[in-house]
Amino acid sequence: MKYSKIAIAVSATVLLNGCLEVEDKNNSEVVNALQQQNEILSEQDQKKSVTVRGLIVNSRDSEPVSSAKITVKTGVETIAEGIVGADGKFSISDLPSNSDLDLIVTSDSDEFMSRAFFFNTEFSEGSNNQQDIGILGVSEAVDVSFTVLNGADNTPVTDLVFKADSSSPSYSGVSSSTFEYLHLSTFDEVNGIYNMTLPRYIDVAATASLDVNKDGEPDYVLESLPFSSGNNITFFSANEGGANEIYLLTADDAAPEEVEYRVALVDEFGDPLLGATVLVNDQYNDDVSATYDAEAGEYVISAAFVQSLSIQIPAFSVGEINYQSASINIGEQNDGRLSVYYSGAADYASYYVSSDTESLSFAIQPQEIVNNVSELEAVLVSEPSKMDSSWNVFYSQSVAVEVSDVTLTNLDAFTVTKGNASTDDLVLAGTTSIVGGIDMAVSVALSKNDTRLTVSPDSLLVAGDSYQYTVGTIEVVATGQTIDLASDSKQFTVPANEEAVFDIAQVRLDNNNYTTNGNAITAQNTAGEASTPFDYDRNVYLVLPSTVNSLQSFTMRRVSIVEDGSSALSTETYNLVENGNVQLNSSALVALAQNETLYTDNINFSIYDGMNLPDVAKAYMRQMYIYLSDSTSSNENSATFEYAYETKSGDVVTGNIKLNVE
């Protein structure tokens, strides 16, 4: 397969403070006793500390470095600095217990590059408990260069930015401080190259976004799969330099490649079979059909190839012989070859071919259908269309399907029925019923000798929600037999709306205690009975809106809390979005009175009913494992965070935010 090319040459520990959660909010004596106990435990927690020790070595030979200076930070606050390690050894006292910290190692003599280490201090019951954080590697610097050329005219491509991260993450994941310590490339306009300074003996990858104009779509397309991830280009082990060469396509030149496929359909004697339909139907090819080359005895079809392709041969007849549906499936491999395997053929075949060709030839013998003997199969179950979510199933024989036997279910949607909503339902007053799964209206159509079933939703699907297509009972036309296959279903997720704008101000803190500002959120249940929740300490949750799906990464680090008006250092890192994927399960918010009975059925996600937030089908929760009551005008309860997030178009935003508990 031929491409125009752009050449690139390379010259938490959980914060358990012992606070107990009060379940009986109407027993004031129990509440008061537990509140007093929580206050005592919180005071004790502030006296706990850790002494950290370790060894700094040169990553070249694992020998201790001769000099090193160490600075320790918690959030934006420096809590230890100017510490000199002798023969690589260091010991730092009076560090806070149960905290996420940054340790930055530097050299005044330029013996090695500065490097950040993120670690978690252990839970401590006393003062200066010992903690060994092990061996920390540092390295001298090395300069590397990247030459990026436009394949059309060999002029330098100047608008990329390469980033590399040599910091060492803690077990709790990437820190929000990571962006402060990134290595960035600079472009040398005189020589037309990108320059970076990296640690020579620490393995790092250099990554650049191919979405230069930040519109969510790549402006360059990378051909070699091992070097790409989404909209990024990555040089692995960039610190080693070398003479690697990879290829890019500019987006304007990267239209799907047309490839010629030649299919010889033969019977058991090797004689050609005429009268079949050979086609390709996917998001790049809309029912592209083959023509028959009588001289060569082959069906010839030209179709766009993008990573994978399936050539479909619907069931057909030659004289008195019926043949079942078959397919030839082709996929691009990381090593540049193409994998090929047959489905529905008389003999199974699986092999590899070179991709460096403009024409591919195949020979396939379809399987004969013997009535009352041949079993019905789903030869191909497609992925739903990215354009309209329609879905195709190819069967091995002609079938008949009723629309009532096909369902499309929104797995994330649910129906809420409250006890005072109607006198005609079975939900009693004082009870709310939540039932998961909502079926969507669909249309069905059969084509290609009634072997291809196409199912289309009658309305737009919700971005970011998960759905499932299911085909129930179908009839085999040749025999009249009805069958319910297990294989003709597909679960999928509609891509999230990446154009949605995330706003850090939408992040909330809530303790799910049915009160806000000390007062009941919902005054009475659906039976008209007064709700009297007590504003007591409960586990606090970070609540994130669904717009976090528009982010590539998002980290928050708690740096302090205010508990009942008293401020205390309290650090923990929360990695909320990584590589474009939200790291939390979605939950639903439905505000109910504390004394409402909740009945659920077919629900596979959590439902929170005591938060001061609007009802919403999808939000994301992160337990903080700190126990606080509502923040009021006379009694503050809050947490302060550092945050850093990157949008999928490459914009990086950092800052600080204080959130009150609701």
XYZ file of C-alpha atoms in Angstrom:
662
model
C 0.000 0.000 0.000
C 1.507 3.296 -1.051
C 1.470 6.489 0.961
C 2.959 9.937 0.494
C 5.182 10.361 3.486
C 6.601 12.762 6.014
C 9.918 11.399 7.222
C 11.065 11.841 10.778
C 14.663 11.034 11.656
C 16.009 10.980 15.149
C 19.676 12.368 15.316
C -3.372 7.102 48.518
C -2.532 5.729 51.278
C -6.149 6.006 52.470
C -6.500 8.844 54.992
C -7.880 6.858 57.913
C -8.110 9.297 60.797
C -10.290 6.976 62.826
C -13.427 9.086 62.409
C -16.589 7.057 62.731
C -19.590 7.545 60.502
C -22.844 8.124 62.330
C -25.768 6.105 60.984
C -28.433 6.923 63.583
C -28.875 10.624 63.001
C -31.836 10.890 65.362
C -29.945 9.765 68.482
C -28.375 13.006 69.730
C -26.415 11.376 72.579
C -24.703 8.947 70.219
C -24.060 11.743 67.759
C -22.488 14.038 70.337
C -20.265 11.264 71.708
C -19.013 10.318 68.261
C -18.451 13.945 67.273
C -16.289 14.429 70.358
C -14.349 11.271 69.536
C -13.768 12.519 65.971
C -12.378 15.801 67.300
C -9.946 13.976 69.607
C -8.777 11.689 66.810
C -8.298 14.648 64.453
C -6.091 16.431 67.025
C -4.027 13.271 67.489
C -3.617 12.881 63.736
C -2.003 16.314 63.439
C 0.827 15.199 65.812
C 1.761 12.189 63.676
C 4.896 12.441 61.530
C 7.369 10.367 59.526
C 11.130 10.358 58.977
C 11.960 9.407 55.405
C 15.307 8.029 54.293
C 16.686 6.821 50.982
C 19.664 6.558 48.639
C 20.312 8.584 45.471
C 22.314 6.775 42.783
C 23.537 7.419 39.259
C 21.306 5.422 36.879
C 24.346 4.766 34.701
C 26.030 2.385 37.173
C 23.843 2.433 40.327
C 26.670 4.076 42.281
C 25.777 6.723 44.911
C 26.089 10.289 43.652
C 28.712 12.512 45.271
C 26.399 15.443 45.913
C 22.700 16.093 45.911
C 20.306 18.690 47.243
C 16.798 17.742 48.216
C 13.608 19.795 48.456
C 10.290 18.403 49.700
C 6.949 19.982 48.838
C 3.353 19.310 49.672
C 1.284 21.046 47.051
C 2.620 24.566 46.645
C 4.170 24.615 50.119
C 7.851 23.789 50.613
C 8.228 21.873 53.893
C 11.931 20.931 53.662
C 14.769 22.269 51.510
C 18.529 22.607 51.290
C 19.036 19.058 52.513
C 22.410 17.715 51.379
C 22.808 14.005 50.869
C 26.224 12.581 51.876
C 27.363 9.783 49.546
C 23.853 9.664 48.192
C 22.194 8.989 51.550
C 19.563 11.275 53.044
C 17.171 11.418 55.996
C 14.327 13.932 56.366
C 12.379 14.265 59.615
C 9.029 15.725 60.639
C 7.218 14.977 57.385
C 3.421 14.720 57.650
C 1.899 11.276 57.957
C -0.536 9.938 55.333
C 0.470 12.516 52.723
C 1.387 12.762 49.043
C 4.693 14.629 48.720
C 7.063 15.833 45.993
C 10.784 15.195 46.489
C 12.996 17.121 44.054
C 16.650 16.116 43.692
C 19.055 18.710 42.192
C 22.799 19.103 41.681
C 24.687 22.390 42.046
C 27.620 20.938 40.069
C 25.468 19.726 37.144
C 26.535 16.168 37.920
C 23.023 15.109 36.975
C 19.695 16.563 35.839
C 17.068 17.554 38.368
C 14.415 14.901 38.882
C 11.113 14.831 40.779
C 9.924 11.856 42.806
C 6.333 11.601 44.021
C 5.756 9.418 47.068
C 3.301 8.759 49.876
C 4.229 8.860 53.531
C 2.970 5.930 55.531
C 0.338 5.976 58.241
C 2.044 6.858 61.510
C 0.779 6.328 65.055
C 3.501 8.464 66.643
C 6.227 10.994 65.992
C 8.834 10.442 63.239
C 8.140 6.824 62.419
C 10.827 5.553 60.028
C 10.055 5.033 56.342
C 12.571 3.890 53.710
C 11.561 5.025 50.206
C 14.371 3.058 48.572
C 16.811 3.908 45.795
C 16.226 7.006 43.662
C 17.969 7.149 40.301
C 19.247 10.311 38.617
C 21.198 10.791 35.397
C 23.471 13.136 33.515
C 21.943 15.021 30.587
C 22.041 14.193 26.894
C 20.953 16.364 23.961
C 18.816 14.707 21.296
C 17.399 16.081 18.064
C 14.424 15.290 15.848
C 14.160 16.171 12.184
C 10.578 16.336 10.926
C 10.100 16.775 7.203
C 7.052 17.379 5.031
C 6.952 14.482 2.580
C 5.601 16.668 -0.209
C 8.570 19.061 -0.464
C 11.074 17.960 2.221
C 10.693 21.242 4.115
C 10.799 21.106 7.937
C 7.562 20.713 9.864
C 7.865 23.401 12.525
C 4.672 23.303 14.572
C 5.091 20.238 16.812
C 6.011 20.249 20.511
C 7.638 17.156 22.008
C 7.192 16.449 25.731
C 8.949 13.904 27.946
C 8.377 12.999 31.592
C 11.251 11.576 33.657
C 9.611 12.047 37.061
C 8.942 8.976 39.170
C 5.250 8.475 40.053
C 4.021 7.162 43.386
C 1.853 4.064 43.708
C -1.213 6.324 43.724
C -0.420 7.426 40.163
C 0.545 10.575 38.319
C 0.841 13.740 40.415
C -0.769 17.050 39.523
C 2.771 18.487 39.756
C 3.973 16.410 36.806
C 3.505 19.267 34.338
C 6.014 21.373 36.287
C 8.821 18.906 35.567
C 8.242 18.022 31.904
C 11.096 18.205 29.385
C 10.005 20.270 26.355
C 11.489 20.509 22.881
C 12.608 23.707 21.173
C 12.716 24.234 17.435
C 15.970 25.396 15.839
C 14.855 27.453 12.846
C 18.404 27.756 11.482
C 18.982 24.007 11.246
C 15.324 22.965 10.988
C 15.449 20.495 13.899
C 13.811 19.942 17.282
C 16.167 19.815 20.276
C 15.534 18.252 23.695
C 17.639 17.688 26.778
C 16.849 14.384 28.457
C 18.367 12.180 31.179
C 20.804 9.893 29.367
C 20.308 6.780 31.501
C 16.618 7.032 32.370
C 14.244 5.577 29.814
C 11.801 8.248 28.670
C 9.436 8.611 25.738
C 9.053 11.877 23.821
C 5.497 12.576 22.686
C 4.037 15.276 20.445
C 0.386 15.962 19.697
C -0.545 15.669 16.024
C -3.521 17.951 16.653
C -1.598 21.173 16.122
C -4.564 23.533 15.777
C -6.324 21.968 18.798
C -9.609 21.245 17.063
C -9.751 17.642 18.260
C -8.662 16.186 14.906
C -5.059 15.286 13.974
C -3.354 17.543 11.440
C -0.860 14.765 10.697
C -1.501 11.040 10.554
C 1.116 8.507 11.571
C 1.388 5.438 9.375
C 3.509 3.220 11.628
C 1.212 1.969 14.383
C 3.875 1.246 17.069
C 4.668 4.956 17.250
C 1.133 6.260 17.595
C -1.471 6.567 20.321
C -4.647 8.440 19.451
C -3.678 11.888 18.227
C -0.080 11.605 19.439
C 3.264 10.569 18.004
C 5.708 8.922 20.395
C 9.429 8.166 20.243
C 10.027 5.409 22.767
C 13.398 5.463 24.582
C 14.024 8.910 23.110
C 16.984 9.362 25.449
C 18.904 6.714 23.497
C 18.935 8.757 20.285
C 19.709 6.505 17.333
C 18.666 6.673 13.691
C 15.013 5.682 13.710
C 12.832 6.673 10.798
C 9.075 6.731 10.790
C 6.469 8.160 8.464
C 3.616 10.624 8.729
C 0.854 11.588 6.351
C -0.506 15.101 6.390
C -4.221 15.002 7.143
C -5.059 16.447 3.714
C -3.140 13.634 1.996
C -4.354 10.878 4.289
C -7.629 9.943 2.591
C -8.370 6.206 2.917
C -6.348 4.228 0.393
C -8.134 2.427 -2.416
C -6.989 -1.197 -2.710
C -8.030 -3.744 -5.331
C -9.233 -7.107 -4.014
C -9.644 -10.115 -6.337
C -11.739 -13.000 -4.981
C -11.918 -16.415 -6.674
C -15.083 -18.231 -5.514
C -14.724 -21.937 -6.308
C -16.565 -25.198 -5.623
C -15.039 -28.420 -4.321
C -13.566 -29.142 -7.765
C -11.963 -25.719 -8.102
C -14.456 -24.541 -10.710
C -15.613 -20.890 -10.472
C -18.976 -20.109 -8.870
C -20.991 -17.448 -10.667
C -23.913 -15.318 -9.515
C -22.610 -14.397 -6.056
C -22.600 -10.918 -4.537
C -19.262 -9.752 -3.159
C -19.267 -6.473 -1.251
C -17.667 -4.266 1.387
C -19.795 -2.168 3.711
C -18.245 -0.148 6.539
C -17.767 3.485 7.541
C -15.380 4.052 4.622
C -17.240 1.965 2.017
C -20.972 2.228 1.455
C -22.064 -1.095 -0.053
C -19.233 -1.214 -2.582
C -19.908 -4.226 -4.833
C -17.556 -6.292 -6.981
C -17.679 -6.853 -10.716
C -16.891 -10.236 -12.236
C -13.769 -10.673 -14.377
C -14.779 -13.648 -16.557
C -11.326 -14.042 -18.092
C -9.614 -14.350 -14.707
C -12.574 -16.052 -12.981
C -12.451 -13.539 -10.131
C -14.725 -11.041 -8.450
C -12.924 -7.670 -8.453
C -13.663 -4.939 -5.944
C -11.870 -1.682 -5.094
C -12.438 -0.477 -1.539
C -10.894 1.965 0.937
C -8.720 0.258 3.538
C -8.229 1.778 7.018
C -6.628 -0.665 9.473
C -9.193 -3.416 8.822
C -11.722 -4.550 6.245
C -14.215 -7.372 5.781
C -15.234 -8.649 2.336
C -18.745 -10.094 2.593
C -20.197 -12.855 0.429
C -23.925 -13.220 1.277
C -25.589 -16.634 0.904
C -26.336 -17.527 -2.739
C -27.391 -20.424 -4.955
C -25.898 -22.080 -8.026
C -28.435 -24.430 -9.588
C -29.729 -26.733 -6.863
C -26.842 -26.043 -4.514
C -27.167 -23.415 -1.797
C -24.097 -21.807 -0.270
C -23.989 -20.063 3.084
C -22.573 -16.609 3.720
C -18.822 -16.226 4.023
C -16.381 -13.434 4.720
C -12.723 -12.596 4.195
C -11.377 -10.534 7.075
C -8.220 -8.431 6.734
C -6.440 -6.544 9.523
C -3.308 -4.382 9.707
C -0.627 -5.620 12.114
C 1.961 -3.619 14.054
C 4.773 -5.086 11.975
C 3.218 -3.766 8.734
C 1.844 -7.105 7.523
C -1.818 -7.892 6.943
C -3.590 -10.751 8.709
C -6.198 -12.673 6.699
C -8.751 -15.193 7.917
C -11.891 -16.724 6.386
C -15.250 -17.184 8.087
C -18.043 -19.410 6.742
C -15.734 -21.170 4.283
C -15.559 -24.920 3.707
C -12.002 -24.875 5.077
C -10.654 -22.526 7.718
C -7.750 -20.354 6.596
C -5.580 -17.874 8.503
C -2.359 -16.350 7.216
C -0.354 -13.134 6.687
C 0.445 -11.175 3.535
C 2.562 -8.138 2.747
C 0.861 -4.737 2.837
C 3.204 -3.312 0.212
C 0.875 -3.991 -2.690
C -1.950 -2.308 -4.553
C -3.852 -5.562 -5.192
C -4.662 -8.601 -3.051
C -5.964 -11.959 -4.332
C -7.923 -14.609 -2.436
C -9.452 -17.991 -3.225
C -12.322 -19.268 -1.092
C -14.675 -22.236 -1.212
C -17.988 -21.344 0.475
C -19.760 -23.894 2.671
C -22.735 -25.750 1.170
C -26.077 -25.516 3.021
C -27.714 -28.861 3.700
C -31.324 -28.247 4.730
C -32.248 -29.503 8.197
C -28.566 -30.153 8.856
C -26.637 -26.900 8.409
C -26.855 -24.715 11.479
C -27.566 -21.007 11.281
C -24.594 -18.846 12.226
C -23.921 -15.153 12.637
C -21.021 -14.905 10.187
C -20.218 -11.281 10.989
C -21.438 -9.070 13.827
C -20.321 -5.552 12.939
C -19.413 -2.627 15.122
C -22.170 0.011 15.139
C -21.678 2.876 12.706
C -19.882 5.903 14.104
C -22.162 8.085 11.986
C -25.659 6.943 12.970
C -25.117 3.947 15.339
C -26.782 1.560 12.866
C -25.683 -2.065 13.156
C -25.314 -5.016 10.762
C -25.380 -8.767 11.267
C -24.564 -11.162 8.414
C -26.152 -14.598 8.756
C -25.006 -17.776 7.073
C -28.457 -18.331 5.540
C -31.488 -16.273 4.541
C -33.583 -15.283 7.557
C -36.819 -13.518 8.464
C -36.889 -11.097 11.405
C -39.689 -9.161 13.113
C -38.893 -5.720 14.551
C -40.462 -6.829 17.845
C -37.666 -9.383 18.213
C -34.901 -6.785 18.039
C -34.055 -4.477 20.945
C -31.718 -1.571 21.530
C -31.308 -0.857 25.255
C -29.692 2.175 26.869
C -27.814 0.493 29.718
C -27.053 3.779 31.485
C -30.603 5.135 31.469
C -33.206 4.404 34.123
C -36.801 5.137 35.033
C -37.640 6.850 38.339
C -41.121 6.338 39.756
C -41.914 8.155 42.991
C -44.589 7.021 45.414
C -46.700 10.150 44.979
C -46.413 10.244 41.172
C -49.588 8.296 40.363
C -52.318 6.223 41.942
C -52.228 3.821 38.982
C -48.764 2.305 39.614
C -47.610 -0.237 42.178
C -45.140 2.088 43.918
C -46.369 2.896 47.426
C -46.205 6.333 48.993
C -42.893 6.798 50.808
C -41.112 4.626 48.250
C -39.211 5.505 45.074
C -38.557 2.862 42.407
C -35.591 3.107 40.041
C -35.431 0.554 37.229
C -32.410 0.387 34.939
C -32.393 0.070 31.152
C -34.594 1.886 28.652
C -35.433 0.328 25.283
C -35.137 2.565 22.233
C -37.320 2.397 19.137
C -35.545 0.846 16.138
C -36.125 0.027 12.491
C -34.956 -3.204 10.837
C -34.228 -4.123 7.218
C -33.028 -7.277 5.447
C -30.858 -7.234 2.323
C -28.324 -9.308 0.379
C -30.538 -12.326 -0.136
C -32.019 -11.729 3.317
C -28.691 -12.576 4.945
C -27.829 -9.080 6.184
C -29.885 -7.591 9.006
C -29.527 -3.828 9.486
C -30.861 -2.284 12.695
C -31.084 1.519 13.032
C -32.171 3.612 16.030
C -35.134 5.871 15.315
C -33.614 8.733 17.331
C -30.170 10.049 18.213
C -28.380 8.197 20.989
C -26.918 9.914 24.037
C -23.204 10.692 23.763
C -21.147 8.752 26.303
C -23.894 6.230 27.165
C -23.576 2.456 26.797
C -26.097 0.516 24.719
C -26.793 -3.063 23.699
C -28.324 -4.441 20.514
C -29.970 -7.846 20.920
C -31.636 -10.021 18.287
C -34.130 -12.484 19.707
C -35.929 -15.166 17.712
C -35.295 -15.321 13.944
C -36.620 -17.674 11.287
C -34.492 -19.670 8.845
C -36.301 -19.154 5.537
C -35.291 -22.499 3.973
C -36.662 -24.626 6.828
C -39.094 -22.390 8.713
C -37.176 -23.177 11.882
C -37.018 -20.435 14.543
C -33.745 -19.929 16.408
C -32.468 -17.579 19.099
C -28.713 -17.289 18.634
C -26.519 -16.126 21.480
C -23.962 -14.487 19.197
C -26.094 -11.846 17.444
C -25.824 -9.084 20.056
C -23.451 -6.182 20.518
C -22.730 -3.904 23.446
C -21.157 -0.543 22.623
C -20.619 2.951 23.923
C -21.478 6.066 21.956
C -18.382 8.305 21.855
C -18.459 11.058 24.464
C -18.933 14.630 23.353
C -15.319 15.802 23.237
C -16.431 19.304 22.270
C -18.099 19.769 25.671
C -16.289 22.361 27.780
C -15.082 21.264 31.201
C -15.287 23.896 33.940
C -13.348 23.312 37.176
C -16.045 25.311 38.987
C -18.447 22.404 38.332
C -16.473 20.125 40.659
C -18.220 19.813 44.013
C -17.681 18.315 47.474
C -20.622 16.571 49.113
C -20.957 14.297 52.122
C -24.250 12.707 51.005
C -25.835 13.310 54.425
C -29.196 14.625 53.123
C -28.428 18.139 54.393
C -26.823 21.277 53.008
C -25.818 24.255 55.100
C -27.064 22.154 58.016
C -30.650 21.961 56.733
C -32.598 19.124 55.095
C -32.317 19.096 51.297
C -35.691 17.367 50.841
C -38.169 18.359 53.548
C -40.493 15.330 53.330
C -40.798 11.962 51.663
C -43.380 10.973 49.069
C -45.789 9.947 51.837
C -45.760 13.505 53.169
C -43.784 12.546 56.281
C -41.242 15.106 57.527
C -37.588 14.318 56.982
C -35.260 15.341 59.851
C -31.693 14.390 58.870
C -28.862 15.432 61.197
C -25.850 17.291 59.802
C -23.081 14.989 60.947
C -19.636 13.976 59.677
C -19.767 11.610 56.720
C -17.343 10.472 54.054
C -16.807 13.326 51.601
C -16.986 12.758 47.847
C -15.464 14.644 44.951
C -18.291 14.978 42.417
C -17.281 15.486 38.781
C -19.569 16.433 35.875
C -19.828 14.290 32.741
C -17.815 16.927 30.841
C -14.629 15.336 32.249
C -14.945 13.036 29.212
C -13.571 15.937 27.153
C -10.237 15.772 29.028
C -7.092 13.853 28.169
C -5.821 13.910 31.761
C -6.991 15.360 35.062
C -5.314 15.200 38.460
C -6.310 16.871 41.725
C -4.181 16.923 44.841
C -5.677 17.747 48.205
C -3.272 19.971 50.126
C -5.280 20.972 53.196
C -8.643 20.711 54.901
C -10.641 22.889 57.261
C -12.563 20.815 59.812
C -15.074 22.663 61.968
C -13.122 25.874 61.471
C -9.673 24.375 62.194
C -7.167 24.158 59.316
C -4.844 21.169 58.938
C -2.332 19.913 56.387
C -3.865 16.952 54.540
C -2.487 15.721 51.214
C -3.584 13.059 48.792
C -3.493 12.791 44.997
C -6.494 11.789 42.876
C -5.866 10.674 39.289
C -9.259 11.227 37.755
C -8.602 11.019 33.989
C -5.673 9.214 32.353
C -4.994 8.890 28.609
C -8.448 10.225 27.821
C -10.205 7.681 30.052
C -12.124 8.636 33.187
C -10.759 6.495 36.034
C -14.039 6.476 37.964
C -17.273 4.565 37.509
C -20.254 6.698 36.651
C -23.045 7.132 39.197
C -26.511 8.653 39.230
C -27.823 11.440 41.457
C -31.471 11.349 42.548
C -32.388 13.642 45.456
C -34.687 11.927 47.959
C -35.703 12.484 51.551
C -33.673 10.620 54.125
C -36.775 8.658 55.223
C -37.702 7.606 51.664
C -37.483 3.877 50.886
C -35.484 3.253 47.705
C -36.198 0.199 45.524
C -33.876 -0.584 42.600
C -33.959 -3.197 39.855
C -31.507 -3.963 37.032
C -29.140 -1.208 38.181
C -25.406 -1.759 37.621
C -24.195 1.565 38.986
C -24.346 3.440 42.292
C -27.163 5.856 43.079
C -26.605 8.710 45.538
C -29.795 10.182 46.964
C -28.537 12.481 49.735
C -26.496 15.075 47.827
C -27.174 18.756 47.260
C -26.963 18.431 43.487
C -29.511 18.334 40.660
C -30.801 14.947 39.532
C -28.505 13.665 36.795
C -28.130 10.293 35.089
C -24.347 10.387 34.974
C -21.771 11.929 37.280
C -18.456 10.658 38.606
C -17.651 10.139 42.300
C -14.361 9.797 44.153
C -14.369 9.004 47.858
C -11.870 11.146 49.771
C -11.961 9.153 53.036
C -12.190 12.291 55.139
C -15.232 12.769 57.346
C -16.769 16.233 57.496
C -20.170 17.824 58.090
C -21.671 20.599 55.973
C -19.851 23.886 55.653
C -21.978 26.695 57.134
C -21.523 30.417 57.751
C -20.548 29.671 61.363
C -18.685 26.361 60.912
C -16.412 25.937 57.899
C -15.696 22.475 56.466
C -13.730 22.546 53.229
C -10.774 21.193 51.280
C -8.213 22.994 49.132
C -6.783 21.353 46.014
C -4.154 21.867 43.369
C -5.333 20.709 39.965
C -3.920 20.142 36.509
C -5.819 18.993 33.456
C -5.179 18.680 29.746
C -7.907 18.838 27.130
C -7.938 16.398 24.240
C -6.825 19.259 22.008
C -3.658 19.689 24.100
C -4.454 22.736 26.269
C -3.057 22.465 29.802
C -4.728 24.231 32.733
C -3.368 24.324 36.298
C -4.516 26.115 39.418
C -5.845 25.922 42.951
C -9.420 25.658 44.171
C -11.131 25.628 47.559
C -14.349 23.623 47.811
C -16.844 23.788 50.658
C -18.598 20.609 51.766
C -22.278 20.637 50.848
